[in-house]
Coordinates of C-alpha atoms in Angstrom, one line a residue:
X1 CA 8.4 -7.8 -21.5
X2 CA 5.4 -5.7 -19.6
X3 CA 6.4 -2.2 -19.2
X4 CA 4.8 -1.6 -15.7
X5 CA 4.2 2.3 -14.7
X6 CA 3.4 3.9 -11.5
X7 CA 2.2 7.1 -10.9
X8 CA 2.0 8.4 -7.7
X9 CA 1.9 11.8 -5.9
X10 CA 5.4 12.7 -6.0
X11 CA 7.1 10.7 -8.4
X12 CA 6.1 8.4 -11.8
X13 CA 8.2 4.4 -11.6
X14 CA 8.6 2.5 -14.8
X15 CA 9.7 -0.9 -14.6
X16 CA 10.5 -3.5 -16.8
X17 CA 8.9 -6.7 -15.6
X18 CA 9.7 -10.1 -16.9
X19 CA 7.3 -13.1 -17.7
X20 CA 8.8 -14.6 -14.1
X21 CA 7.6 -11.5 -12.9
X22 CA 11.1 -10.7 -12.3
X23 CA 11.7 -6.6 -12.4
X24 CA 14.5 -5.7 -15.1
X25 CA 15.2 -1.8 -15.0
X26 CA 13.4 0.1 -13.0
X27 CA 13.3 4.2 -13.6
X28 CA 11.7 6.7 -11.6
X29 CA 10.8 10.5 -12.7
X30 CA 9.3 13.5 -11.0
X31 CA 5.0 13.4 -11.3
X32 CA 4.1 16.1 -13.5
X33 CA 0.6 16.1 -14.9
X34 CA 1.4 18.0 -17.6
X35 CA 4.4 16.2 -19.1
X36 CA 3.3 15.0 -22.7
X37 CA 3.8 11.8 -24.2
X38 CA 6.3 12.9 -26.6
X39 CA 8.2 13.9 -23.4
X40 CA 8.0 10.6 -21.3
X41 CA 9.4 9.3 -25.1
X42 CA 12.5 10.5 -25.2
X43 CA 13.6 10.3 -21.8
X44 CA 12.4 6.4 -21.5
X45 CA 14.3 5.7 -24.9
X46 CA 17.8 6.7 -23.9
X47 CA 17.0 4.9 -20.4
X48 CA 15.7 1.7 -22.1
X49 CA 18.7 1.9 -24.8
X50 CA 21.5 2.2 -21.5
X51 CA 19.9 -1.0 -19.9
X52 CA 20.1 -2.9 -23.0
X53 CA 16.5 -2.5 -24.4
X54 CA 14.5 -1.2 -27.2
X55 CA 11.1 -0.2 -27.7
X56 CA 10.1 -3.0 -29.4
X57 CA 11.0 -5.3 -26.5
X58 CA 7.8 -4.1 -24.6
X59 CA 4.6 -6.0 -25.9
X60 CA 2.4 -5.1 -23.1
X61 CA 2.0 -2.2 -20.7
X62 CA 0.0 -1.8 -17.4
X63 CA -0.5 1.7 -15.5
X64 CA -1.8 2.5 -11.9
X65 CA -2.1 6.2 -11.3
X66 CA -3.2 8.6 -8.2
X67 CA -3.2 11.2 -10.9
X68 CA -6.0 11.3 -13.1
X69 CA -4.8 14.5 -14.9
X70 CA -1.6 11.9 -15.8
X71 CA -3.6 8.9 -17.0
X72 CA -3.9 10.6 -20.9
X73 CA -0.4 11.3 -21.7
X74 CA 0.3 7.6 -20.6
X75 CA -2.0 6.4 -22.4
X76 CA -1.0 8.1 -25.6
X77 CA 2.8 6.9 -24.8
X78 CA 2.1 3.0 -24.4
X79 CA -0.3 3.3 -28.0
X80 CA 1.9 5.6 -29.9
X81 CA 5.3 4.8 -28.7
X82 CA 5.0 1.0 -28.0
X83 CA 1.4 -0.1 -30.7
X84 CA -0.2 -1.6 -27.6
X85 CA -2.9 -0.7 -25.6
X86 CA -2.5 0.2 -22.0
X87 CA -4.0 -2.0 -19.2
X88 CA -5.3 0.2 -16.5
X89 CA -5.4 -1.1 -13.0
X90 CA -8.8 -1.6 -11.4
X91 CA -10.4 -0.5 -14.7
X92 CA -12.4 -3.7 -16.8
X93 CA -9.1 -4.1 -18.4
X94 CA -7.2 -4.8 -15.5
X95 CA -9.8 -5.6 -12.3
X96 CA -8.5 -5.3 -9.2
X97 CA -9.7 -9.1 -8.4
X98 CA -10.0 -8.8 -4.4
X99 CA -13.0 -7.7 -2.0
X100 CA -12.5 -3.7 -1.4
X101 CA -13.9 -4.0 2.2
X102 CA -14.8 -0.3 2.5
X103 CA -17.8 2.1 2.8
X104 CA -16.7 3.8 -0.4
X105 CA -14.7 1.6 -2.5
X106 CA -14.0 3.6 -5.2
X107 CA -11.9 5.8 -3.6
X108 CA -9.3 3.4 -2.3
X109 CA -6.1 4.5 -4.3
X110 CA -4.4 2.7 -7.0
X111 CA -1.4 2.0 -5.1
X112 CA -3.7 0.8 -2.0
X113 CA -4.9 -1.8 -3.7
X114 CA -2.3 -2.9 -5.7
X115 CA 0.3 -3.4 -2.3
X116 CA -2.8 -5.6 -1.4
X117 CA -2.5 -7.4 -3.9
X118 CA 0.9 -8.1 -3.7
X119 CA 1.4 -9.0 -0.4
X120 CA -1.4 -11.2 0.0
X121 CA 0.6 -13.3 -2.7
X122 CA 3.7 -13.5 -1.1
X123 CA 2.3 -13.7 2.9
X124 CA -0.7 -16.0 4.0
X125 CA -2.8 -15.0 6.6
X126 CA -3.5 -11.0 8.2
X127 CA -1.3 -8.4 6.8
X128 CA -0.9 -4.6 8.0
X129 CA 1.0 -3.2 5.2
X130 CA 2.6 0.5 5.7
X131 CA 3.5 2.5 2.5
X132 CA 6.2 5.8 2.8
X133 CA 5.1 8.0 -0.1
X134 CA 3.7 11.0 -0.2
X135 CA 1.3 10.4 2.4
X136 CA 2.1 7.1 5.2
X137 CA -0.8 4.6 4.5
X138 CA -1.4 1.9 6.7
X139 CA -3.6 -0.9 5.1
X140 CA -5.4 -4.0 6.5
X141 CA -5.4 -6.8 4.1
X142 CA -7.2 -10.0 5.8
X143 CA -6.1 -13.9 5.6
X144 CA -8.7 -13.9 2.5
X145 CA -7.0 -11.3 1.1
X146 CA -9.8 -8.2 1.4
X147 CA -8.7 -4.7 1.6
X148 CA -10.5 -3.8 4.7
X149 CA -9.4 0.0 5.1
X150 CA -6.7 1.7 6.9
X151 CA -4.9 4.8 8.2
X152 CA -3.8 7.8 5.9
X153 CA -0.9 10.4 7.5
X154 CA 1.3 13.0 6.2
X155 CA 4.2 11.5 4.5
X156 CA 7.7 12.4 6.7
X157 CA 8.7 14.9 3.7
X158 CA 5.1 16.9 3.6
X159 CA 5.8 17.1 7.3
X160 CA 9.1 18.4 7.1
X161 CA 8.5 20.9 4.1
X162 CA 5.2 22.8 6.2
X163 CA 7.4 22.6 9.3
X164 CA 10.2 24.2 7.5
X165 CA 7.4 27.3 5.3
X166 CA 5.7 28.1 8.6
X167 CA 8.7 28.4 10.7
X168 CA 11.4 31.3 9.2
X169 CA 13.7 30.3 11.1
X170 CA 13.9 26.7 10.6
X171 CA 16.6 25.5 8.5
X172 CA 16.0 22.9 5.8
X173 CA 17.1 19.4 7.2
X174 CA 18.4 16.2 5.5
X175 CA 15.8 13.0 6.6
X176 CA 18.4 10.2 8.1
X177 CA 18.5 8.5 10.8
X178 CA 20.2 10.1 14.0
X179 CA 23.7 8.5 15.1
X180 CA 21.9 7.7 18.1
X181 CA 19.0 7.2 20.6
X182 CA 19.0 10.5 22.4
X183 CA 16.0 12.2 22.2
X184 CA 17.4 15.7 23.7
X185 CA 18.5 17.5 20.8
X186 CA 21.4 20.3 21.7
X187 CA 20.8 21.9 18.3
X188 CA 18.3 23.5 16.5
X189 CA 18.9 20.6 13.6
X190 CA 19.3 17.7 15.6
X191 CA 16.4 18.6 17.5
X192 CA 14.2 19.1 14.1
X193 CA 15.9 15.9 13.1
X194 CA 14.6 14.2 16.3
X195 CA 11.2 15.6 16.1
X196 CA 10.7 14.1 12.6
X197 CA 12.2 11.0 12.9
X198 CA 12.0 9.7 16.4
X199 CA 8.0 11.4 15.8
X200 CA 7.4 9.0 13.4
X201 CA 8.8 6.2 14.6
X202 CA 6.7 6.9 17.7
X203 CA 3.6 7.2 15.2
X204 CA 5.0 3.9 13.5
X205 CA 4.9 2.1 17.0
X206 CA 1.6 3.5 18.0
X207 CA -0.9 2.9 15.3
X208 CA 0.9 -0.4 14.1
X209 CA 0.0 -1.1 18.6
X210 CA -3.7 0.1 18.0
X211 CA -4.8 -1.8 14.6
X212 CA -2.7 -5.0 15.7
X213 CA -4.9 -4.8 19.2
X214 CA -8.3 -4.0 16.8
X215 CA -7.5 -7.1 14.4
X216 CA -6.9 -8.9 17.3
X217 CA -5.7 -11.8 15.4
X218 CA -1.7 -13.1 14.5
X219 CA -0.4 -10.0 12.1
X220 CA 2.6 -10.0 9.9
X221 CA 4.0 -5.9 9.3
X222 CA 5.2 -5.1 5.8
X223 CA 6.6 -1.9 4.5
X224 CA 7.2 -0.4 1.5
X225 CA 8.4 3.1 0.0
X226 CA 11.7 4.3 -0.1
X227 CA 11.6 5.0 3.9
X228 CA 11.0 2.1 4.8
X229 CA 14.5 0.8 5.3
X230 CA 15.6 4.0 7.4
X231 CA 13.1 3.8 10.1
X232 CA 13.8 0.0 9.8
X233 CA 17.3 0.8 11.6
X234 CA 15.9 1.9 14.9
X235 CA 12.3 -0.1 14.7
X236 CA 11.2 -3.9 14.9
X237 CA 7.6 -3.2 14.2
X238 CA 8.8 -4.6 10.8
X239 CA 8.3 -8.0 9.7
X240 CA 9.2 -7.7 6.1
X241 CA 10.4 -4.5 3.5
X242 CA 9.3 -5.0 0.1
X243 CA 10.6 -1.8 -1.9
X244 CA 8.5 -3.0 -4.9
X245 CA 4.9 -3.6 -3.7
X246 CA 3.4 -1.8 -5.9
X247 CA 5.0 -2.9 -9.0
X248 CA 4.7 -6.4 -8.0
X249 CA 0.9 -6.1 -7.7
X250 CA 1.3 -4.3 -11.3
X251 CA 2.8 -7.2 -12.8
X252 CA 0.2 -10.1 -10.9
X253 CA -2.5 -8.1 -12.2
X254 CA -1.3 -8.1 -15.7
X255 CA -0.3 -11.4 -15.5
X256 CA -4.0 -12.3 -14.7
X257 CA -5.6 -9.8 -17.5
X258 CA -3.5 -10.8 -20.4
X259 CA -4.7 -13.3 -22.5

């Protein structure tokens, strides 16, 4: 089994990956760069032990991180806790494999990258893929499978959390999707509510409208991120949700590096 680990911004996913790529048990923990080893340890044992795994079950592991200040500690996990030494993506021990299509290439995040990767193996041809994490990324992936750059935004919930510190008044809202179309709040929550959501599905509409027009060639739309299937309920510029993008790219890329 490949233990494959994601860290991101906001949040760290483990997932146990198959040799059919299939994803066993996934698990998903708050990013802190300061967590130790011993830490990620004990809380992945009991996890591993209540999906019906043991330590020893894991003979490879493969990390992608945003957070260098994170990288160590995993490190120190996969070779103390599981006797194997970590791939890292896009390092020598894990390379990335596609054409970075940039003017600085070495700054295209982990996750970027790796969503590339993924969907280029699942859909032929031009690909506009849109992550909801911390930040909304929108890639270009070409037919060849290039990362050819993108779009960077606030994520909805860094939106919502400066809206609601700058603004004493403004209560804290829960993200969902509004019972209907109405964009004329009568409240000062349903009209926060609007603002966020019916913003970024305008935002959604617009640049997906702008790079489609740019690429000017047949585009397939996927999403990804835990959002993606809320703003999928009131939008059709989705042509596919793949919750585990990143992952998937994890496990083709280990795949690939392992002997």
């Amino acid at each position: 089994m490949l233990l494959a680990v994601d860290a991101g911004n906001t949040n760290l996913v483990f997932a146990m990956v198959d040799e059919t790529r299939t994803i066993r048990a996934r698990w998903r923990i708050a990013t802190d760069a300061r967590r130790t080893a011993d830490q990620y340890a004990v809380w992945l044992h009991q996890l591993l032990e209540l999906e019906g795994f043991t330590r020893a079950d894991v003979d490879a592991v493969i990390v992608a991180t945003v957070v260098p200040r994170a990288l160590h500690n995993l490190e120190v996990l996969s070779e103390k806790y599981f006797h194997v030494t970590p791939m890292i993506a896009g390092s020598a021990t894990a390379p990335y494999g596609i054409t970075l299509d940039v003017d600085e290439p070495g700054s295209v995040g982990a996750d970027r990258a790796l969503n590339a990767i993924a969907a280029h193996d699942r859909y032929p041809g031009d690909l506009i893929l849109i992550d909801f994490g911390t930040a909304t990324t929108f890639d270009v992936v070409d037919g060849d499978g290039a990362y050819k750059g993108g779009i960077i935004a606030p994520g909805i919930n860094l939106s919502l959390d400066a809206l609601v510190a700058a603004a004493a008044k403004l209560p804290r809202i829960a993200i969902e999707a509004p019972a209907d179309t109405s964009v004329i709040g009568r409240t000062t929550e349903a009209q926060m509510l609007t603002g966020i959501y019916w913003g970024y599905i305008a935002m959604i509409e617009g640049l997906v409208s702008r790079l489609k027009a740019e690429i000017g060639r047949p585009v397939m739309v996927v999403a990804t991120g835990g959002l993606a299937t809320l703003f999928d309920q009131h939008t059709s510029a989705f042509d596919a949700i793949e919750p585990d993008l990143t992952i998937q790219g994890l496990a083709l890329l280990a795949q690939k590096a392992r002997p």
